[in-house]
PDB file of C-alpha atoms in Angstrom:
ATOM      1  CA  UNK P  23       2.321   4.084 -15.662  1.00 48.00           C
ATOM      2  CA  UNK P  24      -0.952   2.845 -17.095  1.00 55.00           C
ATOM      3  CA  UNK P  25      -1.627  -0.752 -17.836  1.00 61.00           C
ATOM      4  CA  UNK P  26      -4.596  -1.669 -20.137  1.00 70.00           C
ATOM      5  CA  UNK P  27      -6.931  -4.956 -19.466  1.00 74.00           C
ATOM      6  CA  UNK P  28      -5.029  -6.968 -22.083  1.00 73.00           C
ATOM      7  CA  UNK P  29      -1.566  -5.543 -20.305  1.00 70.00           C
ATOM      8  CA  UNK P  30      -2.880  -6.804 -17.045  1.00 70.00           C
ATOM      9  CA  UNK P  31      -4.457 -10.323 -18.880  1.00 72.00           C
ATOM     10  CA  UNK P  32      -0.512 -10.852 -20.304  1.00 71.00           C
ATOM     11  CA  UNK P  33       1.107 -10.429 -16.894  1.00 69.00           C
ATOM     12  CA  UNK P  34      -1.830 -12.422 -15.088  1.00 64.00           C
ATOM     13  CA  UNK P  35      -0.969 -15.513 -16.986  1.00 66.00           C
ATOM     14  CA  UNK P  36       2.402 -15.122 -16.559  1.00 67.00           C
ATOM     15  CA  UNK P  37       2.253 -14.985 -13.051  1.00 64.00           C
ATOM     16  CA  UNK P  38      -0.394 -17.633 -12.926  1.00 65.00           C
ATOM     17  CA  UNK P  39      -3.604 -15.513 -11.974  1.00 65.00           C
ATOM     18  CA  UNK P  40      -6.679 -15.925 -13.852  1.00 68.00           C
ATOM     19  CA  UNK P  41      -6.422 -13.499 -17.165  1.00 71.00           C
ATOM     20  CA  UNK P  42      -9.578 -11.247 -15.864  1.00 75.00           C
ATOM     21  CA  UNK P  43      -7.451  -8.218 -16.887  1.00 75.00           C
ATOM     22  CA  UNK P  44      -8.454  -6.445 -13.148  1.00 76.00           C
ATOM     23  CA  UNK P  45      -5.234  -5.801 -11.331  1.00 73.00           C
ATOM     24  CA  UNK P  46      -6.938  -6.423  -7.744  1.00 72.00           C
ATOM     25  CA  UNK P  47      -5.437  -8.334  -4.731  1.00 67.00           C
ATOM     26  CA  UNK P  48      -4.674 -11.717  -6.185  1.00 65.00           C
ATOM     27  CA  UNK P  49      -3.027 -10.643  -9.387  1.00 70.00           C
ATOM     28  CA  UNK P  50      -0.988  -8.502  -6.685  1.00 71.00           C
ATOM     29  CA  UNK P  51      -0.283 -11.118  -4.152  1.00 66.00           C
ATOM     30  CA  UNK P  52       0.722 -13.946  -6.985  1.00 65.00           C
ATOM     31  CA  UNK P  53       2.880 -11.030  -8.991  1.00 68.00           C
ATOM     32  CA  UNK P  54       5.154 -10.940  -5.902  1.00 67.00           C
ATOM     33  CA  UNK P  55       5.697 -14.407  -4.922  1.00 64.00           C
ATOM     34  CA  UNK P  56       7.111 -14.493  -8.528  1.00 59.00           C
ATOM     35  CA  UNK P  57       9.196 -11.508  -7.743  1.00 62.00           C
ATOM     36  CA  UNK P  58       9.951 -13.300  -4.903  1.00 59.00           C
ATOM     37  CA  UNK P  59      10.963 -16.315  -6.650  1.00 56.00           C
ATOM     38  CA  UNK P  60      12.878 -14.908  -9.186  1.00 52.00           C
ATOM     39  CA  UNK P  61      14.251 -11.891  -8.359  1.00 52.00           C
ATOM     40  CA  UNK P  62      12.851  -9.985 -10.691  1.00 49.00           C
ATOM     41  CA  UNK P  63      15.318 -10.358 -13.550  1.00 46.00           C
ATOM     42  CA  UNK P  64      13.553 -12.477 -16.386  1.00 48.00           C
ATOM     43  CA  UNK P  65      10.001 -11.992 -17.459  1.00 44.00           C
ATOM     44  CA  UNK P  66       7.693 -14.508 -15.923  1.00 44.00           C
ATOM     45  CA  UNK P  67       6.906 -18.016 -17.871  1.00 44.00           C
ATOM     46  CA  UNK P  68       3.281 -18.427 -17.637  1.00 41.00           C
ATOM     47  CA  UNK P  69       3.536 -22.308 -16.276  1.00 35.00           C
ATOM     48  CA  UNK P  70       5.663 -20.779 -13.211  1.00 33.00           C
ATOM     49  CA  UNK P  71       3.254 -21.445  -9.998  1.00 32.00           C
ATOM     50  CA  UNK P  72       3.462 -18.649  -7.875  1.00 33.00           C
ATOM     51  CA  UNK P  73       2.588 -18.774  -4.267  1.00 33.00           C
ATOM     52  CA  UNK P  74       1.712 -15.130  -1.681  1.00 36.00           C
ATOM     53  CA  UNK P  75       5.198 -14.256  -0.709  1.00 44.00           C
ATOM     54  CA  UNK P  76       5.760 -14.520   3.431  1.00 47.00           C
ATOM     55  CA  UNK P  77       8.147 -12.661   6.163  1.00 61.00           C
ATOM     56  CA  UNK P  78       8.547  -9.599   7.564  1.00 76.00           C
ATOM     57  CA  UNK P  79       9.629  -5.735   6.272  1.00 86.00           C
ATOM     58  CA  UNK P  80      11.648  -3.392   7.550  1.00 88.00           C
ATOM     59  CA  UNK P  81      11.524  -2.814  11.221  1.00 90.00           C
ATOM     60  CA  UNK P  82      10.296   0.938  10.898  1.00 90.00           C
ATOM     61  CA  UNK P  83       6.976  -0.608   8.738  1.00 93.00           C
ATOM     62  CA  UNK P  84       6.769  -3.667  10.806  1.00 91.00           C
ATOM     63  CA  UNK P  85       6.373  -1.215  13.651  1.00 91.00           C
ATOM     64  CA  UNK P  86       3.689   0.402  11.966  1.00 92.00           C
ATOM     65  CA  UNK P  87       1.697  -2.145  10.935  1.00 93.00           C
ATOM     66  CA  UNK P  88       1.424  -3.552  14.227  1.00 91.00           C
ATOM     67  CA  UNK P  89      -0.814  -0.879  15.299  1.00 90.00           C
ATOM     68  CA  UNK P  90      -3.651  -1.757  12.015  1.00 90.00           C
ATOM     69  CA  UNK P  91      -6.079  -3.766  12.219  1.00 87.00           C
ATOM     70  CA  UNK P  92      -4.833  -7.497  12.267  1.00 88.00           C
ATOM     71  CA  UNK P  93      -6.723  -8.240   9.513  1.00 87.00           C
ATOM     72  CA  UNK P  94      -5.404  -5.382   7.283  1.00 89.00           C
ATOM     73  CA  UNK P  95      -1.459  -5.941   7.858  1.00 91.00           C
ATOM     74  CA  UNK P  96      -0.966  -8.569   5.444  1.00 91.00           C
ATOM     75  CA  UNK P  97      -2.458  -6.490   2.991  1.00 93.00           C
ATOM     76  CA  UNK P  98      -0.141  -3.653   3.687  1.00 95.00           C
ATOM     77  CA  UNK P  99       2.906  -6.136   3.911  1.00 94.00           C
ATOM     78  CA  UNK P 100       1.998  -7.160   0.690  1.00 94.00           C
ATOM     79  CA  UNK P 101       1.319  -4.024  -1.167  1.00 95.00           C
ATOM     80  CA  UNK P 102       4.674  -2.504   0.300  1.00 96.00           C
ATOM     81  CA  UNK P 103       6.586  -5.447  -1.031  1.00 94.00           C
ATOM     82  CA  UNK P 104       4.788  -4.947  -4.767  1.00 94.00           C
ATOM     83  CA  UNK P 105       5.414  -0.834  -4.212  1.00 95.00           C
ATOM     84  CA  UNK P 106       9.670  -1.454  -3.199  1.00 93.00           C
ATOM     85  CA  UNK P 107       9.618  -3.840  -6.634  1.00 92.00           C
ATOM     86  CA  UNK P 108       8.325  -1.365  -8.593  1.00 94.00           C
ATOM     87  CA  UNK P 109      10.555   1.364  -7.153  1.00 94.00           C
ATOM     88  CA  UNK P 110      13.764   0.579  -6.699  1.00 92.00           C
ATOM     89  CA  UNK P 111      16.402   1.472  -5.805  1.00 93.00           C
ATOM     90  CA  UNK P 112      14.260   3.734  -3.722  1.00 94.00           C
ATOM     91  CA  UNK P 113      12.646   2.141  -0.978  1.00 94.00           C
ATOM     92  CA  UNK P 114       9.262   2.596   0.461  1.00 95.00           C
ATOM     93  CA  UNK P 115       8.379   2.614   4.033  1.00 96.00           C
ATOM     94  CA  UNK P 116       4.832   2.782   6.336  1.00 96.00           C
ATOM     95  CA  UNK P 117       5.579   5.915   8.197  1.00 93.00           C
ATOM     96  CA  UNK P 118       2.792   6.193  10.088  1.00 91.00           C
ATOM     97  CA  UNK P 119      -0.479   3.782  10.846  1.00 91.00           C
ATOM     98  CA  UNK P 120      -3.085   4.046  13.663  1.00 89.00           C
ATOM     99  CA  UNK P 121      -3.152   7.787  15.477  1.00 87.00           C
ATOM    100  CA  UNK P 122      -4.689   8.356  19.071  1.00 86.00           C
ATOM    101  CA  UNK P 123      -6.592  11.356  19.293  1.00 87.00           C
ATOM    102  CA  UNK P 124      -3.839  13.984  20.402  1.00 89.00           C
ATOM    103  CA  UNK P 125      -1.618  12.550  17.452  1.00 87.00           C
ATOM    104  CA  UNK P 126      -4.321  13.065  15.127  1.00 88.00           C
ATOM    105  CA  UNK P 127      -5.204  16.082  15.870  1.00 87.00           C
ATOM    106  CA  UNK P 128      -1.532  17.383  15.829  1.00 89.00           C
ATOM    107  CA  UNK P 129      -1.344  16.034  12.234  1.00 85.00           C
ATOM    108  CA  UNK P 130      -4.525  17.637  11.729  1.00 86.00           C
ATOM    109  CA  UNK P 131      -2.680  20.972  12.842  1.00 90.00           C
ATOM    110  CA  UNK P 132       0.337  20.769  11.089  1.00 86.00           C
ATOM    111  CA  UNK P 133      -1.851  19.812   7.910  1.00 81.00           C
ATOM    112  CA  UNK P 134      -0.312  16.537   7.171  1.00 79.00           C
ATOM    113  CA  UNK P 135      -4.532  14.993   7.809  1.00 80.00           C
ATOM    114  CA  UNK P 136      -7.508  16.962   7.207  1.00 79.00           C
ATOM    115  CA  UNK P 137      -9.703  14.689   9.306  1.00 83.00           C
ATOM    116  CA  UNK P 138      -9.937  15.241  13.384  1.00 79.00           C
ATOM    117  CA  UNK P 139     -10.123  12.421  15.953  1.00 81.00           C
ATOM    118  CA  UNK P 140     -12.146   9.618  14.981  1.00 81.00           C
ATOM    119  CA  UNK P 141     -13.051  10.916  11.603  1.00 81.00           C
ATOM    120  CA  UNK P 142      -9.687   9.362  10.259  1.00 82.00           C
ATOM    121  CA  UNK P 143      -9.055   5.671   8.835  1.00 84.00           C
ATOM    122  CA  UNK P 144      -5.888   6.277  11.616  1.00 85.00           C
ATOM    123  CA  UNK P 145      -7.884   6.015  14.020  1.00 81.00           C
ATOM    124  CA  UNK P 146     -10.467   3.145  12.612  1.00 74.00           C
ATOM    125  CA  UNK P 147     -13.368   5.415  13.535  1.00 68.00           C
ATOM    126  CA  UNK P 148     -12.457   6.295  17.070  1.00 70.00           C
ATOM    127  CA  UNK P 149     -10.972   2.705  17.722  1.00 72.00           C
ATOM    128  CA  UNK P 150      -8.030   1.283  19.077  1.00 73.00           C
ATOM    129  CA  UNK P 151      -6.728   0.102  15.547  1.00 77.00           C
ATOM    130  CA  UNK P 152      -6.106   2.163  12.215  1.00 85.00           C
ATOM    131  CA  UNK P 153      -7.120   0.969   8.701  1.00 90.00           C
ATOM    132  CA  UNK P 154      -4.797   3.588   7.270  1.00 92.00           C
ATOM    133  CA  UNK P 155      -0.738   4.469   6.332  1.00 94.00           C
ATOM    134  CA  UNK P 156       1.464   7.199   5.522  1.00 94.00           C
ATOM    135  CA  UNK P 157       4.153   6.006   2.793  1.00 96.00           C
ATOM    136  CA  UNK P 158       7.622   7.588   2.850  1.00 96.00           C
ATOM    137  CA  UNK P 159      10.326   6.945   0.006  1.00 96.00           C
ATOM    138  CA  UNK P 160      13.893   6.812   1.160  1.00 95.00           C
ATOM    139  CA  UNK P 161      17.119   7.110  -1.757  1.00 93.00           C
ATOM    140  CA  UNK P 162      19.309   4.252  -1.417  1.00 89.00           C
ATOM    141  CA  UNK P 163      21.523   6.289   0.821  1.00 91.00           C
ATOM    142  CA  UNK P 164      18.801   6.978   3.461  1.00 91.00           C
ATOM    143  CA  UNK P 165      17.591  10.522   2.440  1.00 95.00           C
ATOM    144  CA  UNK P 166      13.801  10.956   3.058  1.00 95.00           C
ATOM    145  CA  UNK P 167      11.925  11.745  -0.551  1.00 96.00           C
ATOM    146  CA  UNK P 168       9.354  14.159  -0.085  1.00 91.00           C
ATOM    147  CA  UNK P 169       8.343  14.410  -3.826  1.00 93.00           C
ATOM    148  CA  UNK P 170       9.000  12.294  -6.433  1.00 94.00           C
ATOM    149  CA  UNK P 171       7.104   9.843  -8.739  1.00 95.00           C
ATOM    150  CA  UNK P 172       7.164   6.666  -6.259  1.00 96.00           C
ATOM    151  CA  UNK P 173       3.857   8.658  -4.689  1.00 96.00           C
ATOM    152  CA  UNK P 174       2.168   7.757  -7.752  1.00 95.00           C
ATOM    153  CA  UNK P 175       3.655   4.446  -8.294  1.00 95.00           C
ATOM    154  CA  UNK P 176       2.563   3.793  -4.829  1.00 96.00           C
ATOM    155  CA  UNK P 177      -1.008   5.318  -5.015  1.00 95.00           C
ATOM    156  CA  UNK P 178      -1.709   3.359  -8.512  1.00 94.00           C
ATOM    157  CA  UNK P 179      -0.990  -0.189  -7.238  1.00 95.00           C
ATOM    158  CA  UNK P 180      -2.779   0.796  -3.952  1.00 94.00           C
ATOM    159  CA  UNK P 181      -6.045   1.559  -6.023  1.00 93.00           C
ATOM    160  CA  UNK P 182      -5.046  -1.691  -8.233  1.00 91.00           C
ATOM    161  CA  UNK P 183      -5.046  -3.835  -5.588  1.00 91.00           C
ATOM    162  CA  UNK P 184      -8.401  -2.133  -3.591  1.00 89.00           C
ATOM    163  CA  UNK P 185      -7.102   0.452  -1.111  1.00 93.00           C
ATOM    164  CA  UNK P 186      -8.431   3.835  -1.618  1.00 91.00           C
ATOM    165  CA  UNK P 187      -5.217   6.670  -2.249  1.00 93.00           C
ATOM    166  CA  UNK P 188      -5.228   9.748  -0.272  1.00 92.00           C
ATOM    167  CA  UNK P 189      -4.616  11.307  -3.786  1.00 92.00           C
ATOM    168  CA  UNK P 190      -8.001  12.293  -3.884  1.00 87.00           C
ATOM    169  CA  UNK P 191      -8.175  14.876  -1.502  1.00 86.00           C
ATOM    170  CA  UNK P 192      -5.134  15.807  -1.622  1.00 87.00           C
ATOM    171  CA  UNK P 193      -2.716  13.718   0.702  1.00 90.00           C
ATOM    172  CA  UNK P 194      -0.474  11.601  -1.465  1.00 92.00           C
ATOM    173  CA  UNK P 195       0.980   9.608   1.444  1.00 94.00           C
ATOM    174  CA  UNK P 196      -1.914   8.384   2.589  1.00 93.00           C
ATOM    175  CA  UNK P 197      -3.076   4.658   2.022  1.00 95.00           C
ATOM    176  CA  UNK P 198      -6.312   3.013   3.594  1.00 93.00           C
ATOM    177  CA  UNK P 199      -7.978  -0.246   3.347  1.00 89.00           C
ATOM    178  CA  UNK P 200     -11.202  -0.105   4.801  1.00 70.00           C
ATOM    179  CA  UNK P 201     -13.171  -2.588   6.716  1.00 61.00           C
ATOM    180  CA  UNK P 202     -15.394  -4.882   4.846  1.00 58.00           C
ATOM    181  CA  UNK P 203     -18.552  -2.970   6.536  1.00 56.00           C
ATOM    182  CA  UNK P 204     -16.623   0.165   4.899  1.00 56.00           C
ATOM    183  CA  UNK P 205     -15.638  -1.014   1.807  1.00 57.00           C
ATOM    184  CA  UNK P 206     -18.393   0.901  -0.559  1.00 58.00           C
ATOM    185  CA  UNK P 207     -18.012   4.598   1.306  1.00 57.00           C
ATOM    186  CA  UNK P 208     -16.225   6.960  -0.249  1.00 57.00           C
ATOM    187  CA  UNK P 209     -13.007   9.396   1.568  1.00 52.00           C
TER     188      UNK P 209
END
C-alpha cells in the first residue's frame, strides 16, 4: 500500500502531526499513541492529542532489542508496534538484532546475511551493539510466516519512518537504523 502526500497530510492532522505530508518518525510515533488510545476502531478526530505510546513488546523482541544500540530500541519498539497495527491478526516479531562474529558469519553461510563480521549493521561495525533486525511474522496460532505480504508492510513503514529495508539487496527481513554519523551511507 501506497499513500500519497495529501494521504499522509489527512492522517497527520488526524493524529495531530504537522500536515507536511512526509510519513517520517513523528507522524509514526503520534499515529500509534492514537492506536494506542483508541484501539484502532474509529478513524481519528483531528483535535484528538496524541502522545508516543510507552511499555514493553513481546518477550522474544524485547530480548532482541536489548542487544541494539540503546539509542535505537525505542525506535524499533515503536516501529514494531506501528508494523503489528497494520498487520493483524498476524503478529510481527524482532528475530534477530546484534550478531558476534561467529553468528554472523554462520548467517553469512547459510545465506540469511551477505555481509561478514563487522561489515553488518548486526554487528554496529565490529561493535558490541547492532543497529540492525530480522522481522518474523507469526499467524495467530503461532506458525512462523516465511512469505507473505507483512514483509512489505513492514519494509514500507520502516523506510516511512527512516530505517533503511533490507529489500534492496535482497533480504526482506532485514531492518536497520543507522547511527546519526551513518545516516547518509547507503547498504
Amino acid at each position: 500500500m501506497t499513500l500519497d502526500a495529501d494521504e499522509v497530510r489527512q492522517f497527520q492532522r488526524a493524529v495531530g502531526a504537522a500536515p507536511d505530508g512526509i510519513f517520517g518518525p513523528a507522524t509514526l510515533n503520534l499515529g500509534l499513541a492514537w492506536i494506542a488510545a483508541h484501539g484502532g476502531t474509529e478513524a481519528p478526530e483531528p483535535s484528538t492529542p496524541a502522545h508516543p505510546p510507552t511499555g514493553l513488546l513481546d518477550p522474544r523482541s524485547e530480548g532482541i532489542l536489548a542487544t541494539l544500540h540503546p539509542q535505537a530500541q525505542q525506535p524499533f519498539r515503536d516501529l514494531l508496534r506501528a508494523i503489528n497495527a497494520a498487520v493483524a491478526p498476524a503478529v510481527g516479531k524482532w528475530i534477530s538484532g546484534y550478531r558476534g562474529e561467529m553468528e554472523q558469519n554462520q548467517a553469512v553461510a547459510n545465506g540469511a546475511s551477505k555481509a561478514r563480521w563487522p561489515h553488518s549493521a548486526h554487528n554496529g561495525g565490529g561493535g558490541k551493539v547492532g543497529f540492525a533486525c530480522d522481522i518474523g511474522f507469526f499467524s495467530a496460532d503461532g506458525k512462523y510466516i516465511d512469505e507473505g505480504p507483512q514483509y512489505d508492510v513492514a519494509g514500507n513503514l520502516a523506510r516511512a519512518a527512516g530505517f533503511h529495508w533490507g529489500a534492496d539487496f535482497g533480504d526482506r527481513p532485514h531492518i536497520c537504523l543507522r547511527p546519526p554519523s551513518l545516516r547518509a551511507m547507503s547498504e
